[in-house]
mmCIF file of C-alpha atoms in Angstrom:
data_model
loop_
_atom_site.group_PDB
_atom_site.id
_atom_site.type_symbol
_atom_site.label_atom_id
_atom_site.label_comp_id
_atom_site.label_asym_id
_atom_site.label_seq_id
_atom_site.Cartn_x
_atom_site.Cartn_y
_atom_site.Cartn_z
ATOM 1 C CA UNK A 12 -18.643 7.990 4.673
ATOM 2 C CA UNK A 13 -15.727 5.473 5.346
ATOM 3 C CA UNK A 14 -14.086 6.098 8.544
ATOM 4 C CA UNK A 15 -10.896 4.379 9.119
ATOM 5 C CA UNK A 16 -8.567 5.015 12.787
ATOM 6 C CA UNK A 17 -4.985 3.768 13.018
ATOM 7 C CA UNK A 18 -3.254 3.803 16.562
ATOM 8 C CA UNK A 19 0.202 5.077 16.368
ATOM 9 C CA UNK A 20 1.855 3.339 19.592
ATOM 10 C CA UNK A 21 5.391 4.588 19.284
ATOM 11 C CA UNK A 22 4.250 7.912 16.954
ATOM 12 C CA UNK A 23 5.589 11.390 17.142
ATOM 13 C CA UNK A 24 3.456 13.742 19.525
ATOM 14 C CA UNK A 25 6.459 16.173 19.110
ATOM 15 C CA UNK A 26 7.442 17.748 15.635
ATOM 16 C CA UNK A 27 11.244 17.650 15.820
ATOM 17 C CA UNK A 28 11.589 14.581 13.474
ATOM 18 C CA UNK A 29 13.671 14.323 10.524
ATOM 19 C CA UNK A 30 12.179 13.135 7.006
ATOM 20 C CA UNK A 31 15.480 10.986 6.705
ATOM 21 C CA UNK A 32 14.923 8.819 9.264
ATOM 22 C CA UNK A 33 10.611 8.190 8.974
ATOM 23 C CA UNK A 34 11.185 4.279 10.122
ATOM 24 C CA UNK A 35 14.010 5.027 12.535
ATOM 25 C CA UNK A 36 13.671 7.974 14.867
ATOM 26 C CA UNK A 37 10.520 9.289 14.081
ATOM 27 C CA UNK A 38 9.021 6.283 15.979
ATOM 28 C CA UNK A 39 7.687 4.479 13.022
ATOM 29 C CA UNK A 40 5.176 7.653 11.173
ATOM 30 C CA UNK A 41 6.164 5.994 7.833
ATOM 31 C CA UNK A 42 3.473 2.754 9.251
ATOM 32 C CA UNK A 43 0.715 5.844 9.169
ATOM 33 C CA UNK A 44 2.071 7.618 5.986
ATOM 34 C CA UNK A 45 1.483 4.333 4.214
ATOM 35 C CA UNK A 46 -2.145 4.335 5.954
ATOM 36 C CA UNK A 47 -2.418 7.666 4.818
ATOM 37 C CA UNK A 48 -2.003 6.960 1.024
ATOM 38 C CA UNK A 49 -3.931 3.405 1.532
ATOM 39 C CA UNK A 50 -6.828 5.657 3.018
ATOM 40 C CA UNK A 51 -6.952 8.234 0.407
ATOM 41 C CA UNK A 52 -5.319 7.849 -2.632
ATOM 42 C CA UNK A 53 -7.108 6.716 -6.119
ATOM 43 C CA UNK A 54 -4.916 6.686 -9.121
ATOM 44 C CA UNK A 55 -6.507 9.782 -10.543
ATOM 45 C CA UNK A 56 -7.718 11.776 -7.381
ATOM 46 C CA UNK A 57 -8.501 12.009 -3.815
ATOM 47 C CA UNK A 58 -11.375 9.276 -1.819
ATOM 48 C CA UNK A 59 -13.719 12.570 -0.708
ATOM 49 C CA UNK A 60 -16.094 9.851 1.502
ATOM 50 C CA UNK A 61 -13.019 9.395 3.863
ATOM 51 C CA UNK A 62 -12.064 10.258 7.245
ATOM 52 C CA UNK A 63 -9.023 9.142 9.048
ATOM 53 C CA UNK A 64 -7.828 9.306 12.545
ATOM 54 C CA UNK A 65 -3.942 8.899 13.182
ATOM 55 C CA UNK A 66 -3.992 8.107 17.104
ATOM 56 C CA UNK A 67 -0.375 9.258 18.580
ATOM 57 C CA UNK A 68 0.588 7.434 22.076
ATOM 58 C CA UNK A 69 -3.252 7.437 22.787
ATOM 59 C CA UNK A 70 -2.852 11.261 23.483
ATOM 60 C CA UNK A 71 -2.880 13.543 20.337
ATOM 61 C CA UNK A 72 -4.802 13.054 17.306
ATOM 62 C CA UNK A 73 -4.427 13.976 13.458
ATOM 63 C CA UNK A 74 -8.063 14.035 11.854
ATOM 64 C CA UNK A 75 -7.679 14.104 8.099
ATOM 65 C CA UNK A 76 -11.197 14.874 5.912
ATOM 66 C CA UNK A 77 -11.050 13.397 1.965
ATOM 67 C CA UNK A 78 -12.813 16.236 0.715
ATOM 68 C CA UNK A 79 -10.750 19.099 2.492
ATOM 69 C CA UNK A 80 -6.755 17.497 2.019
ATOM 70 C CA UNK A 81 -4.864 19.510 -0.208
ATOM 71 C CA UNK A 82 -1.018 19.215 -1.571
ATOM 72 C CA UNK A 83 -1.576 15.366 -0.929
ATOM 73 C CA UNK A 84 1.409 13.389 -2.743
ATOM 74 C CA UNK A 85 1.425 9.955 -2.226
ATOM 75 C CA UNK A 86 5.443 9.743 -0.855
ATOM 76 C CA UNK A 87 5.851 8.901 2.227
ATOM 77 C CA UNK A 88 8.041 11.809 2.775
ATOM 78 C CA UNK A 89 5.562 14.493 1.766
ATOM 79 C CA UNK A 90 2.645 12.376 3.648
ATOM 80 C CA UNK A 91 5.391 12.558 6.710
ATOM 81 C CA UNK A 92 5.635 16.620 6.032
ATOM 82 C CA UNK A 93 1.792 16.934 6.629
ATOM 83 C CA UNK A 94 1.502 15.291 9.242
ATOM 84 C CA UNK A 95 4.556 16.740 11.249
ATOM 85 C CA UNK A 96 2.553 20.047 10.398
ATOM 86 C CA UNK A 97 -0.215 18.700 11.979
ATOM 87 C CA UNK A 98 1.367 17.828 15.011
ATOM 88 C CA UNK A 99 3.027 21.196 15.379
ATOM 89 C CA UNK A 100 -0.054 23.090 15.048
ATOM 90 C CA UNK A 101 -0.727 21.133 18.680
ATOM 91 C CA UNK A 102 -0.027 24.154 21.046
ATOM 92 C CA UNK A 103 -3.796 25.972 19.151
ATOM 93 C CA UNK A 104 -5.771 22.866 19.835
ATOM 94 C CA UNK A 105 -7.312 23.399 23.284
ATOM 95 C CA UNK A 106 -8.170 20.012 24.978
ATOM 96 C CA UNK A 107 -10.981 18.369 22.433
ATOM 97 C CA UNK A 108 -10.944 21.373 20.151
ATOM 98 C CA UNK A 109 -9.050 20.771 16.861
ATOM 99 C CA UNK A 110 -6.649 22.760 15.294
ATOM 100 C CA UNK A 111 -6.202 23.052 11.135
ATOM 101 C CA UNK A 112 -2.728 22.878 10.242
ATOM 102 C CA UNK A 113 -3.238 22.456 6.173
ATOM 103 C CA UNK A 114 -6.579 21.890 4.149
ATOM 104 C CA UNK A 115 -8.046 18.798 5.567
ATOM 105 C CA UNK A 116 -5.698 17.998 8.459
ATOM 106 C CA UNK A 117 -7.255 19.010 11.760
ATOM 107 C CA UNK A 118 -5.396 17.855 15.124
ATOM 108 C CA UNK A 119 -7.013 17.479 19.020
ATOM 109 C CA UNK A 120 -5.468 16.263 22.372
ATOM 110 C CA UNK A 121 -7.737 12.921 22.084
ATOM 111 C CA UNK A 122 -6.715 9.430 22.691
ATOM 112 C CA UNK A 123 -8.305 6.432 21.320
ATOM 113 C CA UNK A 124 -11.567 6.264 23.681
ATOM 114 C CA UNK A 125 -12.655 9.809 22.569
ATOM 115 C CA UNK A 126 -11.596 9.034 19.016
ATOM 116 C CA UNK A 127 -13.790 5.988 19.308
ATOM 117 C CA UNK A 128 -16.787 8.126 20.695
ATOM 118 C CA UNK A 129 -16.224 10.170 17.585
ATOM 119 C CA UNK A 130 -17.448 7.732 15.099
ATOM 120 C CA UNK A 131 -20.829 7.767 13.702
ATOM 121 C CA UNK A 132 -20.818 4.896 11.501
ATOM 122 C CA UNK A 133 -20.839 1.392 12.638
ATOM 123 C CA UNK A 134 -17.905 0.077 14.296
ATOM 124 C CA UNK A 135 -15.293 -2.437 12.366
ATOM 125 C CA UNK A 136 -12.900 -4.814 14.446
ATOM 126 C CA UNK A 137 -10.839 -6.712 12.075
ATOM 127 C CA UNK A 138 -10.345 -10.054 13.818
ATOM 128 C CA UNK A 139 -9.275 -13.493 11.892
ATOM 129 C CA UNK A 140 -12.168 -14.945 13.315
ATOM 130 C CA UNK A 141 -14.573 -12.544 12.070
ATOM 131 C CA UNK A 142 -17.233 -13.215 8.934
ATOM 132 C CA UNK A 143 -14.907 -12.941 5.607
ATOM 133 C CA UNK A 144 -15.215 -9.705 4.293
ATOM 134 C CA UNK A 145 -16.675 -10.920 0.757
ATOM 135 C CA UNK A 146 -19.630 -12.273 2.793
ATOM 136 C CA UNK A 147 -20.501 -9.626 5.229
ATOM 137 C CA UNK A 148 -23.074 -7.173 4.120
ATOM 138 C CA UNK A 149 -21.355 -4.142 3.554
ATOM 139 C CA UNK A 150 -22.596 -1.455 6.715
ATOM 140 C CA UNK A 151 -23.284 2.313 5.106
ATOM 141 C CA UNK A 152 -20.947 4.086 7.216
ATOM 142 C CA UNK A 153 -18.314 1.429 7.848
ATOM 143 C CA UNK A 154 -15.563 2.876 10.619
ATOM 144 C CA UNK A 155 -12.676 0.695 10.526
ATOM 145 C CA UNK A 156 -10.074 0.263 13.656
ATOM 146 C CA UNK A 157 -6.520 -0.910 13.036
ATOM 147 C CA UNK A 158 -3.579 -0.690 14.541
ATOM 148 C CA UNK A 159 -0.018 0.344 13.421
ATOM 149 C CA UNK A 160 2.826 -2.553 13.519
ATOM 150 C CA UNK A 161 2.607 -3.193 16.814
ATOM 151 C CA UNK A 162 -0.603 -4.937 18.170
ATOM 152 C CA UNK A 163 -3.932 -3.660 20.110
ATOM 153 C CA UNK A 164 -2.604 -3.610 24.033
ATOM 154 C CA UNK A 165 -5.104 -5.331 26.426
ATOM 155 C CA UNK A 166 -6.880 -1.687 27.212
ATOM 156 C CA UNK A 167 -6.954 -1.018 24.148
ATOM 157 C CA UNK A 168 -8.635 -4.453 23.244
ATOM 158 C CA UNK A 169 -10.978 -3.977 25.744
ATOM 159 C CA UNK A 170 -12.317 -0.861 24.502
ATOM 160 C CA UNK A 171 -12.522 -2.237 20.919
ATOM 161 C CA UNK A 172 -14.189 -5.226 21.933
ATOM 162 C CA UNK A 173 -16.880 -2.950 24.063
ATOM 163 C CA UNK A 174 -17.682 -0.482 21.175
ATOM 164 C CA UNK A 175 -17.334 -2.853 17.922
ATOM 165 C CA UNK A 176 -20.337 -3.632 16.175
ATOM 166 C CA UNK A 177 -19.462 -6.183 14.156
ATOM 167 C CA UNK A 178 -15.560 -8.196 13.488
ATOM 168 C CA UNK A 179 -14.663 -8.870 10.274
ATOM 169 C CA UNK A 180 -11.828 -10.975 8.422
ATOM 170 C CA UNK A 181 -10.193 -10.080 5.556
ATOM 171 C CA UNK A 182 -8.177 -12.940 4.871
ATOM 172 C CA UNK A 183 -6.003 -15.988 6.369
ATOM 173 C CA UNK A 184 -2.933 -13.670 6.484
ATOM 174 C CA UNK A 185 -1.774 -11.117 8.754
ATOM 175 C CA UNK A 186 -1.554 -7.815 6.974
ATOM 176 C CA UNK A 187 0.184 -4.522 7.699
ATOM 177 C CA UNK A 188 -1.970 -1.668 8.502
ATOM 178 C CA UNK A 189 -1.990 0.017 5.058
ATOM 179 C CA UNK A 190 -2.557 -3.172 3.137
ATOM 180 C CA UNK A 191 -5.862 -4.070 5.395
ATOM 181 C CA UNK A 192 -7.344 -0.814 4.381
ATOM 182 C CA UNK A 193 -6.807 -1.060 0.622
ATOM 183 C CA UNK A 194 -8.354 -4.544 0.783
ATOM 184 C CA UNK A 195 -11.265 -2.771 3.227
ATOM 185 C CA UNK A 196 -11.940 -0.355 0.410
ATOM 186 C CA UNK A 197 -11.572 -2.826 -2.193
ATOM 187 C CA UNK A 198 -14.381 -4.704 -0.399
ATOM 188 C CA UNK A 199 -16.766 -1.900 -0.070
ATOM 189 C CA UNK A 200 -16.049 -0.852 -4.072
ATOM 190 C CA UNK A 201 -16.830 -4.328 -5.137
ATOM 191 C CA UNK A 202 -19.741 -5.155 -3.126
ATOM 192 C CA UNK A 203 -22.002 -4.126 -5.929
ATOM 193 C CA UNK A 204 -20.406 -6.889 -8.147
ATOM 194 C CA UNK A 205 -21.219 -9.592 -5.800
ATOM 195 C CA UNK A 206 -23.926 -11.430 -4.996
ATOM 196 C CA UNK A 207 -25.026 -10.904 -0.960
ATOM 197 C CA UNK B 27 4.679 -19.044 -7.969
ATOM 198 C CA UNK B 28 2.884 -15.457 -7.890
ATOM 199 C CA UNK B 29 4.565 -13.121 -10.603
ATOM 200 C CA UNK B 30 4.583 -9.524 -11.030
ATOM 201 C CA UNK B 31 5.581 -7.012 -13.285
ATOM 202 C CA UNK B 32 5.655 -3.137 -12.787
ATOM 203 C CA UNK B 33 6.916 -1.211 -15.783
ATOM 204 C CA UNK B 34 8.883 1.950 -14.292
ATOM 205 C CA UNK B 35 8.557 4.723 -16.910
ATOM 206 C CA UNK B 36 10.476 7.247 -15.692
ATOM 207 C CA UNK B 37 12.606 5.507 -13.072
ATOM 208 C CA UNK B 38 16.387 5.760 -12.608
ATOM 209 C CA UNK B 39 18.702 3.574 -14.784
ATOM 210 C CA UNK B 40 21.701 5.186 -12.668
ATOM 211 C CA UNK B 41 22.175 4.896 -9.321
ATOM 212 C CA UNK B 42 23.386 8.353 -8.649
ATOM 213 C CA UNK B 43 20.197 9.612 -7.329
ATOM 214 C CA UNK B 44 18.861 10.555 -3.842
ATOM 215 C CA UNK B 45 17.107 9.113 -1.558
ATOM 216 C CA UNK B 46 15.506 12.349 -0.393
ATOM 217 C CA UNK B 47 13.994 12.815 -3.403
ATOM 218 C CA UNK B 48 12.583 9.681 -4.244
ATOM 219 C CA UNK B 49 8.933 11.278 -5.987
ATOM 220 C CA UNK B 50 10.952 13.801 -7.876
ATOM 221 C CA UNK B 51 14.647 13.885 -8.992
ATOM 222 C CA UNK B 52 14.748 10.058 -8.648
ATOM 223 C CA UNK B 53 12.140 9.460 -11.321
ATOM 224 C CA UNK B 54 9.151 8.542 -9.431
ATOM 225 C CA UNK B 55 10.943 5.568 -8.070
ATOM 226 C CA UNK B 56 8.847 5.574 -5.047
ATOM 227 C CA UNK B 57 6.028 4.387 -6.646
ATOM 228 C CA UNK B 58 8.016 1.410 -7.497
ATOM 229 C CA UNK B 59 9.040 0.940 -3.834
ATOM 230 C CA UNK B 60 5.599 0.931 -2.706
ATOM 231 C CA UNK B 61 5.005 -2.145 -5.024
ATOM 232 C CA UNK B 62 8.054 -4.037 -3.815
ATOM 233 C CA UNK B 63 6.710 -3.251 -0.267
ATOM 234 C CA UNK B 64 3.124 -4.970 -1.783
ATOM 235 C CA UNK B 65 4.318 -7.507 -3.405
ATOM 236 C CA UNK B 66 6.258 -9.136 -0.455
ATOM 237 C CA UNK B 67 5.439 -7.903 2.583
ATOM 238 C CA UNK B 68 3.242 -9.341 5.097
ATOM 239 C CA UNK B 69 3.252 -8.032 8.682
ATOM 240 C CA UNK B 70 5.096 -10.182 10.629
ATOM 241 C CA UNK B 71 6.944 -11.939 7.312
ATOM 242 C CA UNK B 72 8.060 -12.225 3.473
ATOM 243 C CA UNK B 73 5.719 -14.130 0.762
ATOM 244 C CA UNK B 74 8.067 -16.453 -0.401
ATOM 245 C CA UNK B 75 6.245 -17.339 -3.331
ATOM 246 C CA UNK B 76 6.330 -14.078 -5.186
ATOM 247 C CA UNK B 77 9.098 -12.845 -7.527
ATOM 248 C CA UNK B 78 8.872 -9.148 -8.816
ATOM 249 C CA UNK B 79 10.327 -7.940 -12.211
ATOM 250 C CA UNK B 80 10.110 -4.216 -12.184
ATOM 251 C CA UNK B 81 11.356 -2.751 -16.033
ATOM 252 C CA UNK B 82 12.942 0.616 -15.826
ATOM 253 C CA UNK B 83 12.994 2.657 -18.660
ATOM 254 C CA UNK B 84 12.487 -0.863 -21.321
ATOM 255 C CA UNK B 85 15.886 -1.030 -20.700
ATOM 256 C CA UNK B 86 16.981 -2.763 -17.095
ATOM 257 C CA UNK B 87 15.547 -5.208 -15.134
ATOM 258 C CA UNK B 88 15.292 -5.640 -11.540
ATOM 259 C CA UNK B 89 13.897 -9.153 -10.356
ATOM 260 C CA UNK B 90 13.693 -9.525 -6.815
ATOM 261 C CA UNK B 91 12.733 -13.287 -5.289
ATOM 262 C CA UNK B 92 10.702 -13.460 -2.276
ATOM 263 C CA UNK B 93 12.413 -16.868 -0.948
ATOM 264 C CA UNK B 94 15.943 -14.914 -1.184
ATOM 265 C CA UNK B 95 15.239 -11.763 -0.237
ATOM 266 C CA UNK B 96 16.988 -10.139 2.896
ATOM 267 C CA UNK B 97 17.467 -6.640 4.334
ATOM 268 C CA UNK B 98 13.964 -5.411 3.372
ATOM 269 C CA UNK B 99 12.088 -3.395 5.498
ATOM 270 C CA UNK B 100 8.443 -1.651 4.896
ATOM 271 C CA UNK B 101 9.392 1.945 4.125
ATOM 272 C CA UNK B 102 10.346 3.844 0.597
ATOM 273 C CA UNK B 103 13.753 5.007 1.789
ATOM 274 C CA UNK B 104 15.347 1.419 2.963
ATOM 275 C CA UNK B 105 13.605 -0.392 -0.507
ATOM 276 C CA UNK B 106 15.236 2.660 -2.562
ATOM 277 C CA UNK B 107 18.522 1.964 -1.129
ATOM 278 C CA UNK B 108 18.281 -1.765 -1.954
ATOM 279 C CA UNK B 109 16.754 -0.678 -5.474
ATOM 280 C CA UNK B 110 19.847 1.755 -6.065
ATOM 281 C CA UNK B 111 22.254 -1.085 -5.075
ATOM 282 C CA UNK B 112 20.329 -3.069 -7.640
ATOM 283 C CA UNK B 113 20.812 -0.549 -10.507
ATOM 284 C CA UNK B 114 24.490 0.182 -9.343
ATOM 285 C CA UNK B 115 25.356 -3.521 -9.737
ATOM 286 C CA UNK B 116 24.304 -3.227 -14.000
ATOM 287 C CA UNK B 117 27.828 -2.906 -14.722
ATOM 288 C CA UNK B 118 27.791 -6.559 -13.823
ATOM 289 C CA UNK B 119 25.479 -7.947 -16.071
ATOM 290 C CA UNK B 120 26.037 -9.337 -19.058
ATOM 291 C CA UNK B 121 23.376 -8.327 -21.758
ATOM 292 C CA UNK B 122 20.176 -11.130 -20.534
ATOM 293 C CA UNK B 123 22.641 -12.157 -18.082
ATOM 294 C CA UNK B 124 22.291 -11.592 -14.339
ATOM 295 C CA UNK B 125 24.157 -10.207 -11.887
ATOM 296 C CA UNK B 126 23.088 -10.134 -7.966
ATOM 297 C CA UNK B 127 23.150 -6.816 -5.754
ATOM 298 C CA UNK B 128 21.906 -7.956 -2.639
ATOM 299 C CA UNK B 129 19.958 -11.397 -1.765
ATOM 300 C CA UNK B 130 17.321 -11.700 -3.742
ATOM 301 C CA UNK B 131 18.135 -8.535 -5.664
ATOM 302 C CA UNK B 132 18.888 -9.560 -9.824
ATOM 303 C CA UNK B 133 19.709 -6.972 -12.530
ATOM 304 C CA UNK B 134 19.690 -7.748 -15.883
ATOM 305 C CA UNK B 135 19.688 -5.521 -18.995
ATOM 306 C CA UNK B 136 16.469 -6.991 -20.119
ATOM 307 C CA UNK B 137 13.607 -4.665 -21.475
ATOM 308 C CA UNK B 138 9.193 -5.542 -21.401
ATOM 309 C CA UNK B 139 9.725 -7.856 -23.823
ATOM 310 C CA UNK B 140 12.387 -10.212 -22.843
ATOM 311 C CA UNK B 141 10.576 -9.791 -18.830
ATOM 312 C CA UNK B 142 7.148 -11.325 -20.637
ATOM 313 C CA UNK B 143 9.411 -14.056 -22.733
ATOM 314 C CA UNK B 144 10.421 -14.915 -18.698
ATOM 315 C CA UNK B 145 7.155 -15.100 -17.521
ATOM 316 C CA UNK B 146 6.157 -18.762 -16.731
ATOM 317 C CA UNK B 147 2.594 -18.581 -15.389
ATOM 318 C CA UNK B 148 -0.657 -17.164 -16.271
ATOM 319 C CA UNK B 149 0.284 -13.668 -18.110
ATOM 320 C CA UNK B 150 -3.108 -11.306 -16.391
ATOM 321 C CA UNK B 151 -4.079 -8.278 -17.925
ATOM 322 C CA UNK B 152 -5.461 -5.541 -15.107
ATOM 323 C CA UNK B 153 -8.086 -4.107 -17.586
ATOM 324 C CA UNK B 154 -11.433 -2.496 -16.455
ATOM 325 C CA UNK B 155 -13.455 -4.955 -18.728
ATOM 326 C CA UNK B 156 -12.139 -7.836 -16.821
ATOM 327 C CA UNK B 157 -13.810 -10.447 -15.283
ATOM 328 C CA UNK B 158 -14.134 -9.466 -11.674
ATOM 329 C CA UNK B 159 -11.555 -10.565 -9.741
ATOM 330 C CA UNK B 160 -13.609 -12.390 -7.357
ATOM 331 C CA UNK B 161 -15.829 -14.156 -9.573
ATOM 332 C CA UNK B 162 -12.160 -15.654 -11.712
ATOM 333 C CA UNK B 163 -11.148 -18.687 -11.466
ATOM 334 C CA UNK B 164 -7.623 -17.808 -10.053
ATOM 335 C CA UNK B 165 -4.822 -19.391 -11.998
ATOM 336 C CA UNK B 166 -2.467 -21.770 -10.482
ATOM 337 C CA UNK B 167 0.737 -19.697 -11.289
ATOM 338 C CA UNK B 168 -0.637 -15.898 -12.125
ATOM 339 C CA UNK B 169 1.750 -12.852 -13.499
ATOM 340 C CA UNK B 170 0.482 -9.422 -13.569
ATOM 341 C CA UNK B 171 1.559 -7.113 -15.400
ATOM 342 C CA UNK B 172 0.938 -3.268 -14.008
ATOM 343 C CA UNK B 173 2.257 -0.096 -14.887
ATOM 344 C CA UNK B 174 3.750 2.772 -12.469
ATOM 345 C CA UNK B 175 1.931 6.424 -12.357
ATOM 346 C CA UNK B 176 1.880 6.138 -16.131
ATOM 347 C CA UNK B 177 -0.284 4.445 -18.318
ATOM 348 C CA UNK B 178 0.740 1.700 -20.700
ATOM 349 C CA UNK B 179 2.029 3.297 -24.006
ATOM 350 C CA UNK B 180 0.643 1.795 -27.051
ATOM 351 C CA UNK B 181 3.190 -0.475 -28.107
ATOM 352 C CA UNK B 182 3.278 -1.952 -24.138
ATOM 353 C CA UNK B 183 -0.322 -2.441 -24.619
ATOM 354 C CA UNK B 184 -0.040 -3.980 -28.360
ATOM 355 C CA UNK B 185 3.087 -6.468 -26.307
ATOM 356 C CA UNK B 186 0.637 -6.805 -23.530
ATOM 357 C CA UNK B 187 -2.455 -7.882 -25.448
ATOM 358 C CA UNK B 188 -0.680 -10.299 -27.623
ATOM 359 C CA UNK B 189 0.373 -12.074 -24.612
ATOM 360 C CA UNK B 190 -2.232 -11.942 -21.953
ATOM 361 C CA UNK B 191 -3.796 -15.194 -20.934
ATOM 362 C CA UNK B 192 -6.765 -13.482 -19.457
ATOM 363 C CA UNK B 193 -8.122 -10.180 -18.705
ATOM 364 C CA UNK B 194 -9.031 -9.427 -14.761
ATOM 365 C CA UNK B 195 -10.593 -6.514 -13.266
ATOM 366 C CA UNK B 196 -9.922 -5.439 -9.530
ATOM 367 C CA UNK B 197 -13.064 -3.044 -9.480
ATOM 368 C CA UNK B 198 -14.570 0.246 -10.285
ATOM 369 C CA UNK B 199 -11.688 2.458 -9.171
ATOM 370 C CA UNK B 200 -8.853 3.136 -10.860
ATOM 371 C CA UNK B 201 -5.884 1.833 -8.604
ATOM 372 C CA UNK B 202 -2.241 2.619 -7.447
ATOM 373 C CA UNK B 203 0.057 0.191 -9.000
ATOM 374 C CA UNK B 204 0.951 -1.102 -5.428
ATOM 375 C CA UNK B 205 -2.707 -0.927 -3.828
ATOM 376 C CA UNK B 206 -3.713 -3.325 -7.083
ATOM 377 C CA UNK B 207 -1.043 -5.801 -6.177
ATOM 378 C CA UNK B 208 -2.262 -5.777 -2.212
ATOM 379 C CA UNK B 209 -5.831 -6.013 -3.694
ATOM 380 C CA UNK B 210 -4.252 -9.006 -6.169
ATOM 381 C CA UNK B 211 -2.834 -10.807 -3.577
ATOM 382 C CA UNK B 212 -5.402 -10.661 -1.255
ATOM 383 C CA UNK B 213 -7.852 -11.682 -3.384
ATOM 384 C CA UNK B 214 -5.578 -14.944 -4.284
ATOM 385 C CA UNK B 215 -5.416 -15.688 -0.446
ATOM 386 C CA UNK B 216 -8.818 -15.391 -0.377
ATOM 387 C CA UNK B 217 -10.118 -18.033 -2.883
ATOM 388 C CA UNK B 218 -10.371 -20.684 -0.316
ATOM 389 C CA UNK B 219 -13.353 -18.987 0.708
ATOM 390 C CA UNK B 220 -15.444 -18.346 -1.917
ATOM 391 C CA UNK B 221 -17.239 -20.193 -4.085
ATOM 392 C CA UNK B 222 -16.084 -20.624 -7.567
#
């Protein structure tokens, strides 16, 4: 299993957002749409080994299971429809208890401390000092932690820095979000091909 | 000089299309957002070095230039507007001649053929009996050549193989058009480290 989380600073936590206006209003969703596809999309099919957690203003979470997602198109504006279902299907999640809005998309009151507690694999800060990604030796259940467009805050640095198991660089430049985890599974499809 | 070229199937030759409806009415020109959003975007910048030639329909030409571009931001709808302006701006251009929408934004009534004749690097093949990305020795000036949601048709690939310097594979998975330019690029940035 690949587990990849994505903290949403300025996300939605409330549903009323127009599709027009993803980057504008809607407090920057289309940064996890674009995660979203990066996470799960082949050219031909879904990534059923994946699990992603969309982290809204540390306070409400979308979980979203490869091998469950259904009606998955890889437009931001349909990504942005799911996950605006997600959200709304808040008020039936009691406290850690999730909620399923549509196949695969399950939603909790978490923040980012009980998202990291939720991880079973081992623990994946992406830092530009970290070992090169071609040279680590790929973990089995890799989680990966990333941020959205804005950077880690100090607590939330703090945490990562407490619970990471290992950092990790995947290049000299600084990448968005989505970008970093299409080069992450890139990395962990390829490892076969090189030599460790 | 990085080069790429995205060959847009079914995508728009006329700007009267909407930007709600960018993976259906508007010819799956989403898709070719996504890789405009790839090929230049980093997160806190523009790769100057890149210039993107994506062929709509065989018939028009959009090249976009990293070191001129302006007004781009990461998500589908704002690169479809600049796109649109783009294609609105055809009545401009001259047969192979130019004409420019926005900065950095070039139309040109050029089909696949005349974009390859314009190529001046490398010409790279995407093909799954590649080398390995990784293991290539990465050209000094590459151009890829990718297709959108659609695969080559036979007389693209009969173009493409007559012209292709090299062959490259990316990895076992069959990619996105945009998530193989991310993986591309990445991997270019990336040579410094490895051992060739």
């Amino acid at each position: 299993m690949r587990q990849f989380v994505v903290l949403g600073h300025e996300a939605p936590t409330e549903p009323e957002f127009s599709l027009d206006d993803l980057a504008g209003g809607a407090g920057r969703i289309d940064v996890l749409c674009r995660c979203v596809n990066a996470a799960f999309l082949l050219s031909h099919g879904i990534r059923e080994d994946v699990e992603l957690f969309l982290v809204l203003r540390d306070s409400l979470t979308l979980r979203l299971v490869g091998s469950e997602l259904r009606y998955l198109s890889p437009d931001e504006r349909n990504v942005a429809s799911l996950l605006r279902s997600g959200i709304e299907a808040k008020s039936e999640a009691i406290g850690m208890m999730e909620a399923e809005s549509t196949p695969g998309i399950h939603v909790s009151k978490r923040g980012f401390e009980a998202v990291l507690d939720a991880l079973n694999g081992t623990v994946i800060q992406l830092h530009e000092d970290g070992d090169p990604v071609a040279e680590a030796d790929p973990p089995e259940d890799p989680a990966f932690v990333l941020s959205d467009h804005e950077a880690f805050t100090d607590a939330e640095s703090d945490l990562l820095d407490a619970r990471a198991d290992t950092r990790v660089s995947l290049g000299p430049e600084a990448l968005h979000a989505d970008h970093a985890i299409t080069i992450a599974h890139n990395a962990l499809d390829t490892a076969g091909f090189r030599a460790y």
